[in-house]
Amino acid sequence: MKPAAQVFDLQKHYDLGPIVVKALRGVTLEFPSGDFVAIMGASGSGKSTLLNLLGGLDRPTHGRYILGGVDVSQMNDVELSEIRNQMLGFIFQAYNLIPQYTVLENIALPLQYRRGYPPITTADEDRCLELARKVGLGDRLDHRPFQLSGGQQQRVAVARALVNDPQIILADEPTGNLDSATSNEIMEMLTALNREGRTIVMVTHEPDIAEYARRQIVMRDGVVARETVSGMADHGAPFH
Amino acid sequence: MSFARFLRTVQLGLKSLLLHKLRSGLTMLGIVFGVFSVIAMLAIGEGASAQAQKQIVALGATNIIVRSIKPIEGSSSAANQGGTPRYGLLRSDYRRLTHTIPTIINALPIRELPREARHLKRTLNGRLVGCTASYLEVNHLNVISGRFITDADQENLANVVVLAFDVAHELFPIEEPIGKTVQIDTVFYSVVGVTAERTPSAGIGGSLTAQDFNKDLYIPINTFRARIGDEVRTPKQGGMDSEHVELNQITLSVRDVKDVMITSDIIRDTLQRFHAEKDFAVVVPLELLKQADQLRQIFNVVLGSIAAISLIVGGIGIMNIMLATVTERTREIGIRRALGAKQRDITEQFLTETIVLSGSGGVVGILLGLATPLAFQLVRWFTMNFILDGGGAMSETSRMFSEMSPTVALWSLPLAFGISVGIGVIFGLYPARAAARLDPIEALRHE
């Protein structure tokens, strides 16, 4: 089966004038379709940089990034925007909903930026409704973010990440702002999505959250330090 | 950008603006006043030239008016040494002009004096006008009852008078005036006709004062000379004031408007040769257009400056608010970029928002602009009553100002709207580009 994403010797350097910060020093990873990966590491380990590259928000200094069989590492801003819109779904720590939009409008937001800007059809609207129901917000379609709890807002974000049927869902500390009970709810939801076949890459620094994933990758100093598979002992070798 | 998408973007813009109603409203003010000034400026200009056109028709576009004017005190000539001051147009001038200039097809000599008219116990301060039968035609006047002065009246030195509309009404409120007599000084004149009501005309460039035809009493000019004479004494403090004037005005008509300017030059040259002093003025109604242009220019400069300053300040205000908005909504921009918005999408979004803002200001300004004629009345009333202290000596410009009425030109509305949209584009481009150029990662991290 074709992997959802692959990176080869991915490097990212930041030129700060007198010094060059090497945030990523060569990361090679493969994310098979249907995988659920947790990326861990201390702050400054390069995990956020890796997620930004995987999310097409930035370009690597060196190395290749193949997403769904397409090399996106040297794409320009317009092409990357389209990749983000069509192949990726984002879930953020701070939910990042648009405050003046309702639940339904937030879920539909990525549809505004589809290639060629096709008008939003009834089929699209039905899909948004269905997703809202799926994340348990079918009765709050017209609420605005400030009228919702943190857990509910994050569920809207999950629905929004699904609306474009992405190759990979990228979650950046999805439970970082939530209490443990709500965190578990969200993680159950992500696990359920993974079981449906969704590929999920999640950054977290909480080990018990990382346990929900099938694979845990630990970053240190810009490289992959360790990789484990849930329920197995650390065998120190890449998982295949 | 498809129309549906455009509508969606506009809707989006409206939504964001309504989120901050007070802020958006205040930001629009500059544009509102700017657009209002543009419309008012054009409306006043339009009104001024419309008024000038009307006046030209009233005075006759093919007419040239030569007026006697009193020379400036102290510039005495030999003729004036000691005795009664003599000045103005002479009967010989009249003959010279009418006999030597071929383009002139009609000529009307006029002698006028303010006089009290009386019928029984009713009196009225009117203007006694000595004229000929041509007066009707030259001044586009109509007789509503009886007849006007005829050539026979001139020859017979008949004591007949034709009353202007208001005079007839005041002296003869109930009875039929024709056949009755009116006393002026010691002479009785019998009324032979009444003229129709007429709107007063404006003055031209200081030499032709505005005329109110409704207080006139017309008598044959020969009768005027015989009964009153050229030399007129008026009592004044500490003695008598006297002056000697043969004619107050000669109105000359030419066949074609094309001939007006050249003929007026010839008239000026001819008269200058026989008048040592500058005791006459040649007035061409066509020059009213110039005067209207002057008035319009004054308003254009004043309102144009207001418009330009308001629009620039308004534009800067909009730019400022949009820059603040971009900072405030940095995270929103980051979210949109992460979800697939291209730089162009962000530019379009913020530019549309700016244009919606300035365009709304434009619409409000246009609505205010439509009320210009009303606002103008108010300003005029205020100016006349508190600044110019109305009734006193008014300059011709201020008289024109007091009589014109601005008309909103329809074509100025789309123009004004276009300007407001243009301001939105010019001052919105920079904030919109700044928003689009934000780094998505930085923007997402923004608190």
XYZ file of C-alpha atoms in Angstrom:
687
model
C 0.000 0.000 0.000
C 1.236 3.458 -0.888
C 2.364 5.387 2.197
C 0.368 8.484 3.033
C 3.568 10.452 3.500
C 7.294 10.025 3.497
C 10.177 12.305 4.417
C 13.785 11.732 3.450
C 16.678 13.416 5.210
C 14.500 16.386 6.049
C 16.483 19.374 7.286
C 15.436 22.816 8.340
C 17.922 25.561 9.118
C 17.075 29.039 10.345
C 19.579 31.699 9.370
C 19.636 34.170 12.240
C 22.528 36.224 10.951
C 25.570 35.355 13.019
C 24.371 31.816 13.746
C 22.446 29.199 11.838
C 19.986 27.230 13.938
C 19.557 23.695 12.683
C 16.075 22.820 13.900
C 15.946 19.606 11.899
C 19.161 17.813 11.095
C 17.959 15.057 8.809
C 14.770 13.180 9.551
C 13.676 10.191 7.525
C 10.248 8.788 8.314
C 7.433 6.967 6.633
C 3.768 7.291 7.525
C 1.823 4.367 6.070
C -1.780 4.973 5.241
C -3.924 4.428 8.317
C -1.053 5.061 10.698
C -1.471 6.903 14.011
C 1.804 8.477 15.081
C 2.645 10.539 18.116
C 5.682 12.788 17.897
C 7.184 13.615 21.266
C 10.128 15.513 22.533
C 11.200 18.402 24.705
C 10.698 21.910 23.481
C 13.392 22.793 20.980
C 13.692 19.167 19.896
C 12.361 19.984 16.441
C 8.945 18.371 16.726
C 7.036 21.555 15.922
C 9.320 22.294 12.968
C 8.683 18.787 11.681
C 4.930 19.250 12.020
C 5.056 22.613 10.190
C 6.922 20.953 7.334
C 4.492 18.040 7.270
C 1.674 20.586 7.267
C 3.035 22.378 4.217
C 3.309 25.616 6.154
C 7.024 25.796 5.507
C 9.591 24.411 3.079
C 12.567 22.262 4.118
C 16.076 23.587 3.665
C 17.117 20.163 2.453
C 15.510 16.794 1.896
C 12.302 15.600 0.351
C 8.716 15.373 1.474
C 6.415 13.095 -0.499
C 2.743 13.549 0.336
C 0.318 11.102 -1.270
C 2.913 10.292 -3.926
C 3.601 13.955 -4.755
C 6.857 15.716 -3.945
C 5.769 18.884 -2.205
C 9.142 19.938 -0.782
C 9.871 22.595 -3.408
C 6.366 23.833 -4.123
C 5.621 27.535 -4.156
C 3.195 29.271 -1.856
C 0.153 28.904 -4.111
C 0.746 25.187 -4.673
C 1.379 24.599 -0.977
C -1.854 26.404 -0.142
C -3.713 24.045 -2.424
C -1.975 21.033 -0.872
C -2.981 22.218 2.610
C -6.510 22.740 1.427
C -6.929 19.403 -0.330
C -4.665 16.880 1.383
C -4.245 17.991 4.971
C -6.459 18.495 8.000
C -5.304 20.568 10.954
C -6.191 20.330 14.634
C -4.529 22.879 16.900
C -3.941 23.165 20.620
C -5.904 26.439 20.805
C -8.754 25.088 18.585
C -8.289 28.078 16.248
C -11.879 28.578 15.241
C -12.931 31.861 13.641
C -14.762 33.761 16.377
C -17.329 35.521 14.199
C -18.364 32.272 12.475
C -20.930 29.743 13.648
C -20.107 26.073 14.207
C -21.356 25.187 10.749
C -19.496 28.051 9.046
C -16.285 27.061 10.818
C -16.632 23.476 9.644
C -17.209 24.714 6.071
C -14.278 27.143 6.125
C -11.830 25.014 4.058
C -14.470 24.739 1.316
C -14.124 28.501 0.735
C -10.642 27.965 -0.624
C -11.120 24.935 -2.890
C -9.359 24.963 -6.220
C -11.321 27.039 -8.727
C -13.585 28.304 -5.948
C -16.630 26.194 -6.819
C -19.790 27.390 -5.081
C -20.839 25.552 -1.963
C -23.435 22.957 -2.988
C -26.174 21.288 -0.992
C -24.018 18.174 -0.997
C -21.277 20.208 0.714
C -23.763 21.537 3.242
C -25.029 18.008 3.927
C -21.468 16.850 4.479
C -20.842 19.646 6.999
C -24.066 18.776 8.808
C -23.142 15.121 8.905
C -19.691 15.916 10.311
C -21.217 18.204 12.937
C -23.480 15.354 14.021
C -20.585 12.918 13.964
C -18.639 15.016 16.482
C -21.777 15.386 18.584
C -22.621 19.042 17.828
C -25.686 18.502 15.656
C -27.742 20.620 18.053
C -25.291 23.546 18.187
C -24.888 24.416 14.532
C -25.596 28.110 15.031
C -23.502 28.575 18.150
C -20.409 30.684 18.032
C -17.095 29.490 19.462
C -17.380 31.580 22.634
C -20.652 29.812 23.447
C -18.932 26.428 23.448
C -16.700 24.635 25.958
C -13.088 23.839 25.086
C -13.918 20.230 24.310
C -16.790 21.263 22.049
C -14.588 23.767 20.226
C -11.967 21.105 19.635
C -14.674 18.828 18.230
C -15.627 21.561 15.772
C -11.947 21.687 14.804
C -11.953 17.911 14.258
C -14.995 18.187 12.010
C -13.338 21.030 10.104
C -10.211 18.908 9.629
C -12.336 16.184 8.044
C -14.425 18.299 5.676
C -11.942 18.092 2.784
C -11.332 14.346 3.262
C -7.577 14.772 3.836
C -4.687 12.350 3.333
C -3.330 13.099 6.782
C -4.733 14.751 9.870
C -2.096 16.776 11.677
C -2.806 17.461 15.335
C -0.627 19.884 17.270
C -1.074 19.215 20.996
C -4.786 18.607 20.482
C -5.430 18.147 24.203
C -3.018 20.758 25.480
C -5.785 23.122 26.601
C -8.213 20.471 27.877
C -8.781 18.738 31.208
C -8.086 15.015 31.348
C -11.687 13.836 30.948
C -12.211 15.998 27.869
C -8.756 15.072 26.608
C -9.763 11.436 26.701
C -12.971 12.197 24.800
C -11.020 13.901 22.035
C -8.450 11.133 21.931
C -11.214 8.520 21.715
C -12.587 10.447 18.793
C -9.199 10.510 17.063
C -8.725 6.810 17.740
C -12.130 6.118 16.215
C -11.167 8.124 13.139
C -7.926 6.159 12.887
C -9.913 2.944 13.032
C -11.949 4.226 10.099
C -8.661 4.397 8.207
C -7.587 7.994 8.777
C -3.866 8.677 8.976
C -3.088 10.831 12.012
C 0.162 12.512 12.991
C 0.021 14.142 16.414
C 2.520 16.192 18.356
C 2.239 15.919 22.134
C 4.438 16.065 25.153
C 2.089 14.038 27.367
C 3.090 10.346 27.451
C -0.401 9.116 28.339
C -1.856 10.977 25.343
C 0.902 9.571 23.144
C -0.179 6.100 24.282
C -3.342 6.437 22.198
C -1.172 6.345 19.061
C 0.149 3.162 17.525
C 3.606 4.597 17.180
C 5.572 7.028 19.280
C 8.494 8.924 17.823
C 10.726 10.843 20.175
C 12.689 13.773 18.778
C 15.852 15.167 20.278
C 18.125 17.894 18.867
C 16.528 17.797 15.463
C 16.725 14.079 14.845
C 14.583 11.029 15.660
C 15.993 9.716 18.914
C 13.713 6.781 19.562
C 10.693 5.063 18.194
C 8.302 2.758 19.986
C 5.172 0.901 19.109
C 2.312 0.912 21.597
C 2.182 -2.076 23.850
C 5.639 -3.222 22.795
C 8.981 -2.747 24.435
C 11.371 -0.251 22.948
C 13.248 -2.224 20.351
C 15.329 0.652 19.125
C 14.708 -0.087 15.480
C 12.383 1.620 12.986
C 8.957 0.063 12.889
C 7.856 -1.539 9.687
C -13.387 36.021 -9.319
C -16.895 34.783 -10.040
C -19.879 36.873 -9.094
C -21.104 34.381 -6.473
C -17.681 34.377 -4.860
C -17.553 38.166 -5.017
C -20.903 38.341 -3.242
C -19.629 35.911 -0.650
C -16.543 38.014 -0.036
C -18.641 41.175 0.243
C -20.962 39.417 2.665
C -17.947 38.377 4.677
C -16.689 41.967 4.687
C -20.029 43.327 5.852
C -20.094 40.763 8.617
C -16.700 41.762 9.959
C -17.593 45.447 9.765
C -20.880 44.980 11.592
C -18.894 43.306 14.334
C -17.509 46.751 15.193
C -20.324 49.122 14.300
C -19.054 52.212 16.093
C -15.535 51.773 14.830
C -16.678 51.238 11.264
C -19.030 54.219 11.492
C -16.354 56.566 12.757
C -13.908 55.333 10.184
C -16.382 56.045 7.400
C -16.889 59.694 8.426
C -13.990 61.068 6.423
C -15.255 59.405 3.267
C -18.805 60.526 4.046
C -17.781 64.180 4.188
C -15.464 63.859 1.245
C -18.133 62.369 -0.974
C -20.687 64.858 0.296
C -18.351 67.718 -0.624
C -17.800 66.332 -4.099
C -21.535 66.156 -4.747
C -22.209 69.546 -3.172
C -19.423 71.130 -5.204
C -20.807 69.804 -8.455
C -24.369 70.672 -7.453
C -23.464 74.273 -6.675
C -21.492 74.589 -9.880
C -24.432 73.224 -11.782
C -26.783 75.597 -9.971
C -24.583 78.602 -10.707
C -24.425 77.948 -14.412
C -28.136 77.121 -14.571
C -28.855 80.448 -12.916
C -26.546 82.236 -15.314
C -28.285 80.629 -18.268
C -31.625 81.733 -16.916
C -30.389 85.283 -16.416
C -28.953 85.421 -19.887
C -32.286 84.423 -21.321
C -33.993 87.056 -19.164
C -31.592 89.837 -20.133
C -31.357 88.635 -23.682
C -28.313 86.859 -24.979
C -28.164 89.143 -28.018
C -28.408 92.308 -25.933
C -25.656 94.733 -25.092
C -26.395 97.127 -22.284
C -24.646 100.482 -22.002
C -25.128 102.177 -18.655
C -24.302 105.625 -17.383
C -22.162 105.556 -14.292
C -21.269 108.373 -12.008
C -17.563 109.149 -12.317
C -15.502 108.762 -9.214
C -15.645 111.853 -7.009
C -12.731 114.232 -7.476
C -11.908 113.260 -11.024
C -13.523 116.443 -12.246
C -13.520 117.608 -15.820
C -14.033 121.049 -17.309
C -17.726 120.455 -17.873
C -18.273 119.865 -14.216
C -16.455 122.856 -12.830
C -18.669 124.688 -10.408
C -22.123 123.788 -11.642
C -24.297 120.708 -11.641
C -22.290 117.592 -12.385
C -23.010 116.234 -15.841
C -22.206 112.701 -16.772
C -23.427 109.697 -18.597
C -24.754 108.788 -22.003
C -26.024 111.484 -24.303
C -28.796 111.491 -26.840
C -26.063 112.097 -29.375
C -24.392 108.855 -28.300
C -27.647 107.060 -28.923
C -27.926 108.467 -32.432
C -24.257 107.820 -33.160
C -24.439 104.199 -32.098
C -27.672 103.392 -33.872
C -26.622 105.102 -37.082
C -23.053 103.854 -37.398
C -23.022 100.237 -36.259
C -24.700 97.960 -38.791
C -25.026 94.898 -36.574
C -27.412 96.717 -34.251
C -31.002 95.918 -35.159
C -32.825 97.420 -32.238
C -32.047 100.108 -29.706
C -33.771 101.258 -26.574
C -32.908 104.451 -24.695
C -33.877 104.505 -21.043
C -34.054 107.235 -18.460
C -34.914 106.245 -14.938
C -35.403 107.832 -11.556
C -36.774 106.713 -8.226
C -40.043 108.546 -7.739
C -43.036 108.424 -5.499
C -46.269 107.588 -7.307
C -49.655 108.421 -5.886
C -53.246 107.528 -6.546
C -55.687 109.201 -4.182
C -54.296 108.414 -0.765
C -52.137 105.486 -1.790
C -48.473 106.086 -2.459
C -45.656 103.871 -3.568
C -41.933 104.334 -4.000
C -41.320 103.102 -7.469
C -38.962 103.561 -10.330
C -40.029 105.907 -13.065
C -38.739 104.616 -16.387
C -38.727 106.703 -19.513
C -38.532 104.401 -22.511
C -39.815 103.626 -25.968
C -42.093 100.978 -27.445
C -39.051 98.698 -27.930
C -38.858 98.198 -24.194
C -41.354 95.332 -24.271
C -39.518 93.393 -26.915
C -35.998 93.989 -25.592
C -36.890 93.017 -22.042
C -39.224 90.181 -22.947
C -41.997 91.827 -21.036
C -45.687 91.155 -21.583
C -48.681 93.423 -21.151
C -51.554 91.746 -19.355
C -54.069 94.514 -19.791
C -54.311 97.677 -21.839
C -51.374 98.564 -24.057
C -47.758 99.639 -23.821
C -46.283 103.018 -24.793
C -46.524 103.699 -28.511
C -44.570 105.852 -30.938
C -47.566 108.180 -31.070
C -47.269 108.738 -27.315
C -43.652 109.782 -27.891
C -44.552 112.272 -30.548
C -47.445 113.727 -28.593
C -45.490 113.872 -25.354
C -48.524 112.116 -23.950
C -48.966 111.931 -20.208
C -49.526 108.198 -20.162
C -48.105 105.564 -17.832
C -47.884 101.774 -17.925
C -47.710 100.171 -14.504
C -45.696 97.125 -13.522
C -47.629 94.312 -11.919
C -46.830 95.138 -8.290
C -47.367 98.853 -8.761
C -50.799 98.260 -10.210
C -51.687 96.025 -7.311
C -50.552 98.426 -4.655
C -52.035 101.574 -6.102
C -55.212 99.905 -7.343
C -55.891 96.988 -5.040
C -59.519 96.588 -6.064
C -60.356 98.890 -8.924
C -59.367 98.572 -12.583
C -56.305 100.837 -13.037
C -56.746 101.559 -16.748
C -58.238 104.982 -17.314
C -57.359 106.154 -13.794
C -54.620 108.633 -13.092
C -51.363 108.368 -11.197
C -49.625 111.417 -9.845
C -45.853 111.681 -10.062
C -44.375 114.906 -8.684
C -46.949 117.470 -9.808
C -47.961 115.794 -13.033
C -50.897 113.438 -13.533
C -50.515 110.550 -15.948
C -53.319 108.369 -17.140
C -52.815 104.636 -16.879
C -52.974 102.858 -20.230
C -51.612 99.393 -19.417
C -50.286 96.895 -16.868
C -47.351 94.542 -17.461
C -47.023 90.949 -16.344
C -45.153 89.892 -13.256
C -41.471 89.328 -13.787
C -38.632 87.788 -11.790
C -35.899 90.252 -10.881
C -32.690 89.963 -12.833
C -29.217 89.683 -11.407
C -26.618 92.372 -11.707
C -23.510 92.004 -13.801
C -20.020 92.752 -12.594
C -20.823 95.840 -10.536
C -21.962 98.050 -13.414
C -25.451 96.693 -13.827
C -27.224 96.316 -10.553
C -29.904 93.748 -10.138
C -33.250 94.979 -11.337
C -36.617 94.511 -9.833
C -38.990 95.212 -12.702
C -42.025 94.927 -10.504
C -41.817 98.468 -9.109
C -41.593 100.185 -12.469
C -43.785 102.900 -13.950
C -43.183 103.306 -17.661
C -43.721 106.609 -19.450
C -42.616 107.782 -22.933
C -39.000 108.939 -22.796
C -39.906 112.188 -24.570
C -42.542 112.862 -21.939
C -39.908 112.163 -19.306
C -37.652 114.808 -20.858
C -40.435 117.331 -21.166
C -41.917 116.885 -17.670
C -38.842 116.098 -15.617
C -35.850 117.076 -17.712
C -32.237 116.053 -17.639
C -31.315 117.943 -14.538
C -32.622 116.412 -11.383
C -32.440 117.828 -7.895
C -32.859 115.693 -4.871
C -32.964 117.120 -1.375
C -30.168 116.031 0.855
C -28.851 117.003 4.222
C -27.791 120.635 4.137
C -28.998 121.497 0.652
C -29.786 119.987 -2.672
C -27.992 117.374 -4.667
C -28.291 117.829 -8.362
C -27.070 116.049 -11.420
C -27.502 116.241 -15.151
C -28.021 112.987 -17.013
C -29.495 112.586 -20.493
C -29.824 108.820 -20.628
C -29.310 106.190 -17.965
C -29.121 103.247 -20.247
C -29.136 102.208 -23.860
C -30.001 98.623 -24.580
C -28.868 97.496 -28.005
C -29.816 94.267 -29.738
C -27.772 92.508 -32.368
C -29.047 89.937 -34.804
C -26.804 87.043 -33.803
C -25.106 85.933 -30.588
C -21.858 85.681 -32.587
C -21.916 89.457 -33.103
C -22.313 90.327 -29.434
C -18.661 90.494 -28.421
C -17.359 92.336 -31.477
C -20.234 94.807 -31.392
C -19.664 95.528 -27.729
C -16.019 96.298 -28.512
C -17.022 98.704 -31.251
C -19.507 100.415 -28.940
C -16.841 100.836 -26.299
C -14.401 102.332 -28.815
C -16.997 104.668 -30.278
C -18.095 106.003 -26.913
C -14.591 106.419 -25.573
C -13.832 108.881 -28.325
C -16.522 111.258 -27.072
C -16.285 110.735 -23.336
C -13.289 112.191 -21.590
C -14.264 110.526 -18.387
C -15.170 106.942 -17.817
C -18.834 107.695 -17.173
C -20.355 104.707 -18.946
C -20.068 100.947 -18.848
C -20.746 98.370 -21.505
C -22.363 95.291 -20.090
C -22.882 92.056 -21.939
C -25.300 89.541 -20.417
C -23.160 86.785 -21.872
C -20.597 87.845 -19.314
C -22.901 86.451 -16.656
C -21.451 83.118 -17.639
C -18.024 84.373 -16.612
C -19.466 85.563 -13.352
C -21.101 82.195 -12.768
C -17.778 80.608 -13.516
C -16.142 82.795 -10.917
C -18.688 81.814 -8.322
C -18.312 78.215 -9.295
C -14.564 78.479 -9.017
C -14.814 79.845 -5.507
C -17.002 76.935 -4.474
C -14.821 74.504 -6.353
C -11.728 75.651 -4.502
C -13.419 75.632 -1.103
C -15.386 72.418 -1.470
C -12.718 70.782 -3.580
C -10.207 71.329 -0.787
C -12.657 70.030 1.773
C -13.320 67.014 -0.424
C -9.662 66.301 -1.074
C -8.654 66.722 2.558
C -11.602 64.673 3.841
C -10.960 61.927 1.351
C -7.249 61.740 2.099
C -7.760 61.928 5.857
C -10.627 59.452 5.543
C -8.442 57.155 3.481
C -5.644 57.349 6.031
C -8.169 56.641 8.790
C -9.393 53.604 6.914
C -5.856 52.419 6.332
C -5.078 52.865 10.002
C -8.111 50.894 11.094
C -7.415 48.171 8.571
C -3.819 47.862 9.798
C -5.163 47.556 13.332
C -7.692 45.006 12.129
C -4.989 42.969 10.451
C -2.966 42.899 13.667
C -6.056 42.069 15.660
C -6.979 39.259 13.319
C -3.502 37.893 12.698
C -4.510 34.549 14.096
C -7.575 34.404 11.867
C -5.268 35.033 8.923
C -3.032 32.194 10.120
C -6.012 29.850 10.418
C -7.229 30.695 6.933
C -3.766 30.239 5.479
C -3.382 26.847 7.222
C -6.716 25.740 5.822
C -5.658 26.578 2.298
C -6.192 30.311 1.701
C -3.656 31.666 -0.764
C -2.020 35.063 -0.308
C -4.371 36.346 -2.970
C -7.408 35.135 -1.025
C -6.272 37.074 2.039
C -5.549 40.186 -0.029
C -8.987 39.959 -1.610
C -10.667 39.467 1.745
C -9.158 42.528 3.380
C -9.347 44.653 0.276
C -13.036 43.829 -0.082
C -13.559 44.695 3.548
C -11.886 48.074 3.008
C -13.910 48.729 -0.117
C -17.143 47.777 1.643
C -16.182 50.229 4.384
C -15.312 53.116 2.063
C -18.176 52.266 -0.301
C -20.669 52.407 2.579
C -19.183 55.770 3.490
C -19.720 56.759 -0.121
C -23.372 55.725 -0.024
C -23.984 57.718 3.162
C -22.158 60.663 1.595
C -24.329 60.430 -1.505
C -27.481 60.431 0.613
C -26.213 63.535 2.388
C -25.257 64.983 -0.976
C -28.826 64.591 -2.201
C -29.802 66.911 0.635
C -27.379 69.586 -0.641
C -30.074 71.978 -1.894
C -31.656 71.882 1.551
C -28.354 72.328 3.356
C -27.505 75.178 0.999
C -30.692 77.044 1.943
C -29.707 76.704 5.571
C -26.165 77.946 5.009
C -27.453 80.832 2.912
C -30.009 81.825 5.480
C -27.314 81.804 8.146
C -24.836 83.722 6.004
C -27.369 86.317 4.946
C -28.644 86.931 8.448
C -25.524 86.782 10.542
C -22.521 87.403 8.363
C -23.518 89.579 5.424
C -26.155 91.356 7.487
C -28.579 91.104 4.567
C -30.164 93.995 2.750
C -27.032 96.111 2.890
C -24.650 96.620 0.037
C -23.989 93.201 -1.343
C -21.349 92.352 -3.854
C -22.672 90.883 -7.071
C -21.136 87.544 -6.156
C -22.967 87.443 -2.869
C -26.157 88.497 -4.619
C -25.715 85.663 -7.035
C -25.024 83.412 -4.064
C -28.275 84.577 -2.547
C -30.310 83.790 -5.629
C -28.943 80.563 -7.030
C -30.183 77.116 -6.150
C -27.877 74.124 -6.391
C -29.007 71.149 -8.414
C -27.543 67.717 -7.800
C -26.202 66.425 -11.085
C -27.208 62.801 -11.591
C -23.876 61.901 -13.114
C -22.093 63.112 -9.999
C -23.573 60.235 -7.960
C -21.791 57.341 -9.710
C -18.687 59.532 -9.861
C -18.763 60.104 -6.110
C -19.362 56.425 -5.466
C -16.476 55.578 -7.754
C -14.225 57.943 -5.826
C -15.142 56.327 -2.524
C -14.450 52.858 -3.908
C -11.189 54.138 -5.374
C -10.145 55.465 -1.962
C -10.883 52.014 -0.531
C -8.656 50.378 -3.125
C -5.812 52.867 -2.741
C -5.730 52.876 1.036
C -6.764 49.243 1.478
C -4.119 47.717 -0.720
C -1.247 48.148 1.698
C -3.003 46.655 4.769
C -4.383 43.821 2.644
C -0.961 43.022 1.219
C 0.543 43.225 4.699
C -2.062 40.700 5.863
C -1.364 38.371 2.959
C 2.396 38.470 3.481
C 2.221 37.337 7.100
C 4.045 34.087 7.714
C 1.326 31.502 8.410
C 3.329 29.849 11.177
C 3.967 33.163 12.936
C 0.354 34.174 12.419
C -0.934 30.965 13.987
C 1.279 31.513 16.997
C 0.030 35.098 17.433
C -1.871 35.738 20.657
